[in-house]
mmCIF file of C-alpha atoms in Angstrom:
data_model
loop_
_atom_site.group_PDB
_atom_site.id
_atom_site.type_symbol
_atom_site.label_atom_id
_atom_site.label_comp_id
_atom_site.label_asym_id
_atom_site.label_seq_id
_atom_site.Cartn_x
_atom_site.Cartn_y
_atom_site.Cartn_z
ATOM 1 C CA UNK J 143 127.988 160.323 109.023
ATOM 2 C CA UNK J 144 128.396 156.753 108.499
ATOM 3 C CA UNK J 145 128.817 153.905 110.602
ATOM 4 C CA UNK J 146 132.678 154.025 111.582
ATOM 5 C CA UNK J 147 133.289 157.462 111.696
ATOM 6 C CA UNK J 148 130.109 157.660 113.904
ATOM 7 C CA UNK J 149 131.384 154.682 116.130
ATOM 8 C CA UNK J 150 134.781 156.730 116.069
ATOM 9 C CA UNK J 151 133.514 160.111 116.813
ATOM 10 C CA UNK J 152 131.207 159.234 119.742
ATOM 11 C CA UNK J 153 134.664 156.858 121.285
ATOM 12 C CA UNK J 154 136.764 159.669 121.208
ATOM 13 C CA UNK J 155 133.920 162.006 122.770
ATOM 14 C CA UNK J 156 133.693 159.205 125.710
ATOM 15 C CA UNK J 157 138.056 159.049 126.197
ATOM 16 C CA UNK J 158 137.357 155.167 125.085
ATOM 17 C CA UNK J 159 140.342 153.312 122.499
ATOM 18 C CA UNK J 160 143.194 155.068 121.743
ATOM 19 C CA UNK J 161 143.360 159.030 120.910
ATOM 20 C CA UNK J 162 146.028 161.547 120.501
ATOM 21 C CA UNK J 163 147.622 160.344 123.119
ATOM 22 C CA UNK J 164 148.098 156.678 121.614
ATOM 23 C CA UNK J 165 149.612 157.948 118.331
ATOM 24 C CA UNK J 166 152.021 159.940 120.264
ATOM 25 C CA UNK J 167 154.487 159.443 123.271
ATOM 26 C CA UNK J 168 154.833 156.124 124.268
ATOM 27 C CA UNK J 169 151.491 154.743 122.171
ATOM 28 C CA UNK J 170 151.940 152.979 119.010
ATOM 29 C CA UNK J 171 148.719 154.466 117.436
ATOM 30 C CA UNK J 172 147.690 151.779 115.640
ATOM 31 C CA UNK J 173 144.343 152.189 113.944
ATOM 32 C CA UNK J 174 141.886 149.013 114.771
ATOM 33 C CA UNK J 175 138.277 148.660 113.818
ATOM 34 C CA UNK J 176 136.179 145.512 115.264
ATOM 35 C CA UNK J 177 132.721 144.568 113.612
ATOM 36 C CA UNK J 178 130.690 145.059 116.507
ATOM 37 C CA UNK J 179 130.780 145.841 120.613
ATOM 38 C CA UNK J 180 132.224 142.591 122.176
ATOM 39 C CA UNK J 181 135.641 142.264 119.954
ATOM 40 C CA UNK J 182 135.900 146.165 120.112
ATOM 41 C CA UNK J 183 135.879 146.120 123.946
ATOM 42 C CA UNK J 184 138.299 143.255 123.996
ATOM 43 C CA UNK J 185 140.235 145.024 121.771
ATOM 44 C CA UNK J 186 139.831 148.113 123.605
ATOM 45 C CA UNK J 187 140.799 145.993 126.766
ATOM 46 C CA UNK J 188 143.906 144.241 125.859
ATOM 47 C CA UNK J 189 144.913 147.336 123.541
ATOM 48 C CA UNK J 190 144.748 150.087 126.191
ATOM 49 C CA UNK J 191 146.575 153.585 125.163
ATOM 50 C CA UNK J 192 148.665 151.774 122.427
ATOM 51 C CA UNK J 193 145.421 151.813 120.163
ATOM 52 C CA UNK J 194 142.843 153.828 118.406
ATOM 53 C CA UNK J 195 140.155 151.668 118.332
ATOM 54 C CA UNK J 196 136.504 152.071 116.233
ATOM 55 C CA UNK J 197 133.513 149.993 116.129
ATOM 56 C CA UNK J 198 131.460 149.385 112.363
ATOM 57 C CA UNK J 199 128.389 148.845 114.387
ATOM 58 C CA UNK J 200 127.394 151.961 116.232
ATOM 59 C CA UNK J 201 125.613 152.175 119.626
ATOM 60 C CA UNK J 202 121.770 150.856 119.203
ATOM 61 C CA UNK J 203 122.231 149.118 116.305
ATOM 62 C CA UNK J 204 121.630 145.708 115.012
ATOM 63 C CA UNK J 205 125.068 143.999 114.538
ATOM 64 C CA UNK J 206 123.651 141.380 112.210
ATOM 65 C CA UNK J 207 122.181 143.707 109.926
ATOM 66 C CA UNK J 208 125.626 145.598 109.652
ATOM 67 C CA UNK J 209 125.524 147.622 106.133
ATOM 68 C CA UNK J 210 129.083 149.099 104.795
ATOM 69 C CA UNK J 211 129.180 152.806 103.007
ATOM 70 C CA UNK J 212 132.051 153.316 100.944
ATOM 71 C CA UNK J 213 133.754 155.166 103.544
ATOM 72 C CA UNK J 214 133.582 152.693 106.048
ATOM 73 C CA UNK J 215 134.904 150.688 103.510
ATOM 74 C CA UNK J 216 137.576 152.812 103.178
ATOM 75 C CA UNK J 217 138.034 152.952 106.892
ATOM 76 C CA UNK J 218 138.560 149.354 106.875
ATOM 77 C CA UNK J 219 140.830 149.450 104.392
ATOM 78 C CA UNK J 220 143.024 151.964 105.842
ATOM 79 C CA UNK J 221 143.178 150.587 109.597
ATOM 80 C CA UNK J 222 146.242 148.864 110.784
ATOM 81 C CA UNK J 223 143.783 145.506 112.001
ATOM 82 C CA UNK J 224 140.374 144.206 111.267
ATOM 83 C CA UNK J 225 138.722 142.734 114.310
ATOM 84 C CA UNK J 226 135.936 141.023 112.572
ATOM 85 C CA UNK J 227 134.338 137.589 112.800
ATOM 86 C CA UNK J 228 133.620 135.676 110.000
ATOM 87 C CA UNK J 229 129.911 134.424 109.004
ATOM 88 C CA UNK J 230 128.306 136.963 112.125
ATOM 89 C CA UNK J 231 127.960 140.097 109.433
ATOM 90 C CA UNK J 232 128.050 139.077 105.958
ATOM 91 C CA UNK J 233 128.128 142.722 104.463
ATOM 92 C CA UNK J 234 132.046 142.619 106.599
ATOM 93 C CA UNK J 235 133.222 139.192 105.198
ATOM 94 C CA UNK J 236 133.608 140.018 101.524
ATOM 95 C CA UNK J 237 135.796 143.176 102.705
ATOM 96 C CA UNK J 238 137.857 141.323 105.023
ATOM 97 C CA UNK J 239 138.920 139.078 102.150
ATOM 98 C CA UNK J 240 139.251 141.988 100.037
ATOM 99 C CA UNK J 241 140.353 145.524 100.962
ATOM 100 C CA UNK J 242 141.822 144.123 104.325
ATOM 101 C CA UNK J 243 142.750 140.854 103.023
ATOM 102 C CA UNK J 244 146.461 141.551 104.699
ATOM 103 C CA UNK J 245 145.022 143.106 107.908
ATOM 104 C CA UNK J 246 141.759 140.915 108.903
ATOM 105 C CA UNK J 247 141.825 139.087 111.943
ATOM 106 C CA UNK J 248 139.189 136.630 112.530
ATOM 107 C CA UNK J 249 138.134 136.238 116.078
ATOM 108 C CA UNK J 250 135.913 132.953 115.491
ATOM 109 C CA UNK J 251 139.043 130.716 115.184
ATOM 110 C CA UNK J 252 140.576 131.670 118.897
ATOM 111 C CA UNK J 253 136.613 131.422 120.270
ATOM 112 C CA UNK J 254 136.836 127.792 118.908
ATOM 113 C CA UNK J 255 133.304 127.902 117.547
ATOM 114 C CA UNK J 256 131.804 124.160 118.028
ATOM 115 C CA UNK J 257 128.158 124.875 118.487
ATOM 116 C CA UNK J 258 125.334 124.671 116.114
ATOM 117 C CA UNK J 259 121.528 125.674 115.330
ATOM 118 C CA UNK J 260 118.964 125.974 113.186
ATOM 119 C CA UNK J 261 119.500 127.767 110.436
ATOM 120 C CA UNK J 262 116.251 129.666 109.703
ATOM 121 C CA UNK J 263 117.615 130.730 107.055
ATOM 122 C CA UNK J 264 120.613 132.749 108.592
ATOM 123 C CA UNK J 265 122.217 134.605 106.499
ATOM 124 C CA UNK J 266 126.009 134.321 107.561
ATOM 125 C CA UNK J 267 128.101 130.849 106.991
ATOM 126 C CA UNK J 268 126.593 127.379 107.456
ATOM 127 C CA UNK J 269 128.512 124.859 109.090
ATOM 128 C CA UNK J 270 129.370 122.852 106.694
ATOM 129 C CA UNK J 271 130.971 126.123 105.268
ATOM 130 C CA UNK J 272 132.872 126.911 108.206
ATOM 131 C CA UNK J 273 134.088 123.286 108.600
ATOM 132 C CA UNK J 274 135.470 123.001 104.864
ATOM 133 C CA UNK J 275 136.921 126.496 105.816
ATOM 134 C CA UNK J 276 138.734 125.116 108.719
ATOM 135 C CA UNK J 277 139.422 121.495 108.157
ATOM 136 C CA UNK J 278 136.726 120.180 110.208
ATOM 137 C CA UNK J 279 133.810 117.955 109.992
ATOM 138 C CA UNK J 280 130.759 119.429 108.829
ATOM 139 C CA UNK J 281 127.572 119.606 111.074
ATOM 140 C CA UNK J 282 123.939 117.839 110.051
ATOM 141 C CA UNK J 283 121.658 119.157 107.522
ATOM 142 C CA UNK J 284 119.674 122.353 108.161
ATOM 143 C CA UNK J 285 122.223 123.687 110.945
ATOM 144 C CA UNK J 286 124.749 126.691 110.811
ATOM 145 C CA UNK J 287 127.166 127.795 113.304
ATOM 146 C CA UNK J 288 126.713 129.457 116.455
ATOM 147 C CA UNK J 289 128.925 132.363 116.193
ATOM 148 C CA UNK J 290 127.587 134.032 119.729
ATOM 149 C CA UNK J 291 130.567 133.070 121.097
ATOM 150 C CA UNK J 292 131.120 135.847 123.701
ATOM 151 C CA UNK J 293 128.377 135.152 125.872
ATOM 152 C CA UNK J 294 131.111 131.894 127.477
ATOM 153 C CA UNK J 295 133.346 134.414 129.039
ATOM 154 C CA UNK J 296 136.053 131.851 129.041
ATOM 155 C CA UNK J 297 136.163 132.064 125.410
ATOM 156 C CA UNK J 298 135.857 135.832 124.678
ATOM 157 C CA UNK J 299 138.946 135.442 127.309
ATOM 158 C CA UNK J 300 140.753 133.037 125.043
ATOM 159 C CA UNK J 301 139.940 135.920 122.130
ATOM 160 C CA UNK J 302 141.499 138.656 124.607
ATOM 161 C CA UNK J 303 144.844 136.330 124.208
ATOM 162 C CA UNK J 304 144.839 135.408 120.769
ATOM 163 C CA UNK J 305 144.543 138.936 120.204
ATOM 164 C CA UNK J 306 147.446 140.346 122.338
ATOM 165 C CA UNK J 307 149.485 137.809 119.939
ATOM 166 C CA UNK J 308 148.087 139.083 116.949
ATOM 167 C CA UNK J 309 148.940 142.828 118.380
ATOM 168 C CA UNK J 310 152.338 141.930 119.091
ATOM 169 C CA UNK J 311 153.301 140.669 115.576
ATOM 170 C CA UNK J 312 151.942 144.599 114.298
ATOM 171 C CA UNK J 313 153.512 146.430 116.988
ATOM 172 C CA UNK J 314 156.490 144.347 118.757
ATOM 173 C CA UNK J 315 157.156 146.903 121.396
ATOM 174 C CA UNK J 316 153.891 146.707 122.928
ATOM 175 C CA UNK J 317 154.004 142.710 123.273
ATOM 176 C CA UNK J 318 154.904 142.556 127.127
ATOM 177 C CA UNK J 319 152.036 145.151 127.687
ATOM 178 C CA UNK J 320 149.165 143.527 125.208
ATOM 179 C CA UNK J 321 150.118 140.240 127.376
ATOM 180 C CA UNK J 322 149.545 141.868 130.906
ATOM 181 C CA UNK J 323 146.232 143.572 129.497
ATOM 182 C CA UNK J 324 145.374 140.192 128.278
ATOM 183 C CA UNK J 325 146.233 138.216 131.193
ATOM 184 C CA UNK J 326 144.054 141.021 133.660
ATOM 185 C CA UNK J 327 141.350 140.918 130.795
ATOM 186 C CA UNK J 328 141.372 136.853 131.600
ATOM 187 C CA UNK J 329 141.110 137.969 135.668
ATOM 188 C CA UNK J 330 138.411 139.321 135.076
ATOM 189 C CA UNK J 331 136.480 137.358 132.512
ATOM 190 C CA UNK J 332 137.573 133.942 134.989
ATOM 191 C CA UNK J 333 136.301 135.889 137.837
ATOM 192 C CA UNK J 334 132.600 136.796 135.757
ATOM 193 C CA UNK J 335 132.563 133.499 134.986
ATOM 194 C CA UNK J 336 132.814 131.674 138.337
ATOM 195 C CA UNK J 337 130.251 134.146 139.598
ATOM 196 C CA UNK J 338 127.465 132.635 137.103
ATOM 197 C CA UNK J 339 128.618 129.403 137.990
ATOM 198 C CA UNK J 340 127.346 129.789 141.240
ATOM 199 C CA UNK J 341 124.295 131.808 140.281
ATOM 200 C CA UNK J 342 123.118 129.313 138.137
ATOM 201 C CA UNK J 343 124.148 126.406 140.269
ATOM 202 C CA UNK J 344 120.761 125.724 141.571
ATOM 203 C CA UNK J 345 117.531 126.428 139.178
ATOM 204 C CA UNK J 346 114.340 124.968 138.802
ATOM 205 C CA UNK J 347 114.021 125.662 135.573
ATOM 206 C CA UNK J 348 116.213 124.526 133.152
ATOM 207 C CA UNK J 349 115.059 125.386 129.801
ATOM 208 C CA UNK J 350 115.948 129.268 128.147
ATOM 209 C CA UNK J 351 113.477 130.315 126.256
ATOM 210 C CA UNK J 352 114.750 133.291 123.919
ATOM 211 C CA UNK J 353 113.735 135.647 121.171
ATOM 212 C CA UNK J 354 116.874 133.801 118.944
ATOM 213 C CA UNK J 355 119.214 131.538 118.901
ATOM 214 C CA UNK J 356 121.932 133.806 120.685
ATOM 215 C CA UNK J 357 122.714 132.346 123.855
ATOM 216 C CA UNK J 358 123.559 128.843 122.953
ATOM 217 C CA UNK J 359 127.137 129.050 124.343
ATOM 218 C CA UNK J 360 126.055 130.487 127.946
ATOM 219 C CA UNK J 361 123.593 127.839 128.020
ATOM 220 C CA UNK J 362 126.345 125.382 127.032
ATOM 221 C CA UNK J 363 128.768 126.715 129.714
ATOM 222 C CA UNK J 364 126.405 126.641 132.239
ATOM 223 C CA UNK J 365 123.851 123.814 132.168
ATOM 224 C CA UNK J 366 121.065 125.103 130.608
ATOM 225 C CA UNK J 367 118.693 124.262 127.499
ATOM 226 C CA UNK J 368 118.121 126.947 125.093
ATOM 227 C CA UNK J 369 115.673 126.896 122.562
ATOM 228 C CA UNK J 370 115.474 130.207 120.661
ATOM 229 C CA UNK J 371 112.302 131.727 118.994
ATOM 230 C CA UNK J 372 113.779 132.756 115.951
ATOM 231 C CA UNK J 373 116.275 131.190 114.208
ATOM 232 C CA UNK J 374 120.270 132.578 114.776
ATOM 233 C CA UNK J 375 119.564 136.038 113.180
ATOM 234 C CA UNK J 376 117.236 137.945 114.616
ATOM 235 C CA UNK J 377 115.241 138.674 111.797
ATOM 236 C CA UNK J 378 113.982 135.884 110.275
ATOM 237 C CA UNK J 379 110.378 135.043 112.110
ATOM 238 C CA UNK J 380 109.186 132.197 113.122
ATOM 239 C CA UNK J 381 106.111 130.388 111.065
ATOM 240 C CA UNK J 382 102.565 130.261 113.350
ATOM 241 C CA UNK J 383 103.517 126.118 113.598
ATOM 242 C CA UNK J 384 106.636 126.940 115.337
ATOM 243 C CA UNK J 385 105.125 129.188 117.631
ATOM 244 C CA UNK J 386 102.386 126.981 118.441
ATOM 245 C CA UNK J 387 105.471 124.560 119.227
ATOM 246 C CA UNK J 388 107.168 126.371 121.610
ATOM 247 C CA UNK J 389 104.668 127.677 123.212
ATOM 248 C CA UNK J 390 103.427 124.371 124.164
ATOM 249 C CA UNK J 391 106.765 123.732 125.213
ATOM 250 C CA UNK J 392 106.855 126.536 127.572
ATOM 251 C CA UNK J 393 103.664 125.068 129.164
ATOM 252 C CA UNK J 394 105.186 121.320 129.118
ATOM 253 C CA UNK J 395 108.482 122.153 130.834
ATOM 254 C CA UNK J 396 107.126 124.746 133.672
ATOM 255 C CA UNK J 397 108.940 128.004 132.005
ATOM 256 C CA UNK J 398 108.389 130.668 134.218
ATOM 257 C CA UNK J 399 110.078 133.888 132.188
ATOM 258 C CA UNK J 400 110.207 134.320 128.181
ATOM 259 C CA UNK J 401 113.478 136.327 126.884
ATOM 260 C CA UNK J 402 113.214 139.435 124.973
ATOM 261 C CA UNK J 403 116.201 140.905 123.544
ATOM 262 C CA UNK J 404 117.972 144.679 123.354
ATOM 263 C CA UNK J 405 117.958 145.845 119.936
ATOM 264 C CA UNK J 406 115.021 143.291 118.650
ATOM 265 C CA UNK J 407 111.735 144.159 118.296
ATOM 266 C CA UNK J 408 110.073 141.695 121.305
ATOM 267 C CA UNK J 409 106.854 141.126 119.849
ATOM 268 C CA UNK J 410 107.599 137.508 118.680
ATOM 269 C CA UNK J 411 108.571 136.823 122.069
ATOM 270 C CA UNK J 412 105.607 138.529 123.749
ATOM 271 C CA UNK J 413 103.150 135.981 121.446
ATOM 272 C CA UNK J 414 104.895 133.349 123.183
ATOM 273 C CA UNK J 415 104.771 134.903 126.457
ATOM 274 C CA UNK J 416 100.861 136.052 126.262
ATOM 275 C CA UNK J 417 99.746 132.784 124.647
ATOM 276 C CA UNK J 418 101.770 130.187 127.109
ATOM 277 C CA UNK J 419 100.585 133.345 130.065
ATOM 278 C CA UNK J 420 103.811 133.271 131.359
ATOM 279 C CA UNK J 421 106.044 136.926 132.152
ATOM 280 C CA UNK J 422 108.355 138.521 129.903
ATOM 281 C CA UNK J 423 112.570 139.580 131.038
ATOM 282 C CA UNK J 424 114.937 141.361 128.959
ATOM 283 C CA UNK J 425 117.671 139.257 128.484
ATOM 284 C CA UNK J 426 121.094 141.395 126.645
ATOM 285 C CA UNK J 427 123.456 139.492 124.174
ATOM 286 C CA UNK J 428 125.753 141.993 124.000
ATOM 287 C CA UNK J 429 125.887 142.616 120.709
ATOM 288 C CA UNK J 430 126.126 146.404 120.934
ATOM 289 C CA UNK J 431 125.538 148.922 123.791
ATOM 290 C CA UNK J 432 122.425 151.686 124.277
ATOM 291 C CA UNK J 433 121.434 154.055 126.608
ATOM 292 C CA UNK J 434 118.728 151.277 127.649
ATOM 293 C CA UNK J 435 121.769 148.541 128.218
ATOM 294 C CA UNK J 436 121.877 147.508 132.047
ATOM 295 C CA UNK J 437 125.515 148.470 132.320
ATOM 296 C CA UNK J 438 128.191 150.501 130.866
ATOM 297 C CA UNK J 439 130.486 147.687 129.567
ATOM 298 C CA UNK J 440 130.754 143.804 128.895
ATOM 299 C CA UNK J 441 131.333 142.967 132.236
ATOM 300 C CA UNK J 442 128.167 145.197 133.973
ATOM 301 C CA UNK J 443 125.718 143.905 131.071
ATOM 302 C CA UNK J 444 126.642 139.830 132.177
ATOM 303 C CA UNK J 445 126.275 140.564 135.707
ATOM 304 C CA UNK J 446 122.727 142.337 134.634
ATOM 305 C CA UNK J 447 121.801 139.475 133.175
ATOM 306 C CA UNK J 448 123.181 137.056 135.615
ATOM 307 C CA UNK J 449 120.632 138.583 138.084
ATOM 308 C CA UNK J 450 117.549 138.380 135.499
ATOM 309 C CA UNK J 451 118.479 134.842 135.110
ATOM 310 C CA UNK J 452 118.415 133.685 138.670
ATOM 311 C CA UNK J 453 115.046 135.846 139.222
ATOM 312 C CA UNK J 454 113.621 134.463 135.881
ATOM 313 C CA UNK J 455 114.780 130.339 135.826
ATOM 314 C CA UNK J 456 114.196 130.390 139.564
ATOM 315 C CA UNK J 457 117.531 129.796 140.985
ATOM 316 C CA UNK J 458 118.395 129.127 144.696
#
């Protein structure tokens, strides 16, 4: 079974996206797939019964490392809307320019992407790509996008209404509803985010050390310093210099807690942690959901890891 129709099947075992029900009665049944977990729950959010929603990344998988069988090509191809975003899974960009060239949406340009890292050798656009892409100026050498956008809940909430627009043009009747699922998506995104606010409000420790470069925009939202392990995809390790670097730095700056990730292998993370003798958290970018995820959805899996933050940077 490949990666869609896997994603599909195991959504329409759970009563999640649109069914039966959604291609008949009131529903529209329009067919959406989204690249990975985050913009399939926000399209699964804003969408409610009037879609049939489908993720290309399937629970417990890495979202980076995202490969495309003919039949999820096909998939893709056939689906009313792409939910993808550009430069995050390179193996989805060359079809959303091709077989769903008409349908694609790209989420990055409502997330207003404006942060950058080390590349590392990522493998999805640079900066300087994105920025001739959209007009803008191009950020220094050696540095690529951040495209972890989701992790600011204020801008997967910005998303949530670019996307009811983007719904309404494909499916006028169901504009008035796509806007109230929006607007009660933004509740409760708003609501999230004024609850880390306070959580993180008061911390001793203000440097995140993480297993990579993925939480750069909740750092950015909320007053913290990240400095990832790895570069911005997960699997491209670290050299024994840059180890040696950070974990000095984790001795320098009084880190108590070193991040490992869901759905990457910790043991880069664990050197860090074992050599600097400092503990160990899991810390979840919600790239995808497993049965080891501390939550069922977006929204439980942030307020997991709100809590593991405020144990693990020592917050008041």
């Amino acid at each position: 079974m490949t990666a869609a129709t896997a994603s599909a099947a195991a959504l329409a075992l759970a009563g999640c996206g649109g069914s039966d029900d959604a291609a008949g009665g009131s529903g529209a049944g329009l067919t959406v797939v989204a690249g990975f977990y985050p913009l399939e729950w926000a399209a699964q959010r804003v969408g409610g019964d009037r879609l049939d929603v489908s993720s290309l990344t399937p629970p417990g998988a890495e979202a980076h490392d995202l490969e495309l069988a003919p039949q999820d090509v096909a998939a893709v191809a056939e689906a009313d809307l792409l939910v993808y975003l550009e430069g995050f899974q390179p193996a989805l960009d060359e079809v959303a320019t091709t077989e769903a060239a008409a349908t694609a949406w790209d989420a990055g340009q409502a997330a207003d992407l404006t942060l950058t890292a080390e590349e590392h050798g990522h493998e999805g656009e640079t900066a300087e790509e994105h920025a001739e892409h959209a007009g803008e100026e191009p950020a220094g050498d050696g540095e690529a996008l951040d495209p972890h956008f989701w992790l600011d809940p204020v801008r997967l909430a910005s998303v949530g209404d670019a996307l009811a627009e983007r719904l309404a043009e494909a499916d006028p009747d169901g504009a008035a509803g796509y806007e109230q699922n929006a607007a009660a998506l933004r509740a409760d995104l708003e609501a999230l985010d004024a609850e880390i606010q306070a959580g993180l409000a008061g911390c001793a420790v203000d440097t995140l050390v993480t297993g990579h470069e993925a939480f750069g925009y909740l750092a950015d939202r909320y007053g913290l310093e990240v400095v990832g392990i790895s570069g911005l995809s997960p699997s491209q390790e670290p050299d024994p210099a840059q180890l040696a670097e950070i974990t000095a730095l984790v001795r320098e700056r009084g880190v108590t807690t070193v991040y490992t990730e869901t759905l990457v292998d910790p043991a880069v993370a664990e050197t860090v942690a074992t050599e600097a003798g400092v503990r160990t958290a899991v810390l979840d970018p919600v790239e995808g959901l497993t049965d080891e995820s501390a939550g069922s959805d977006y929204l439980e899996v942030m307020r997991a890891n709100l809590a593991t933050l405020q144990e693990g940077q020592s917050c008041s």
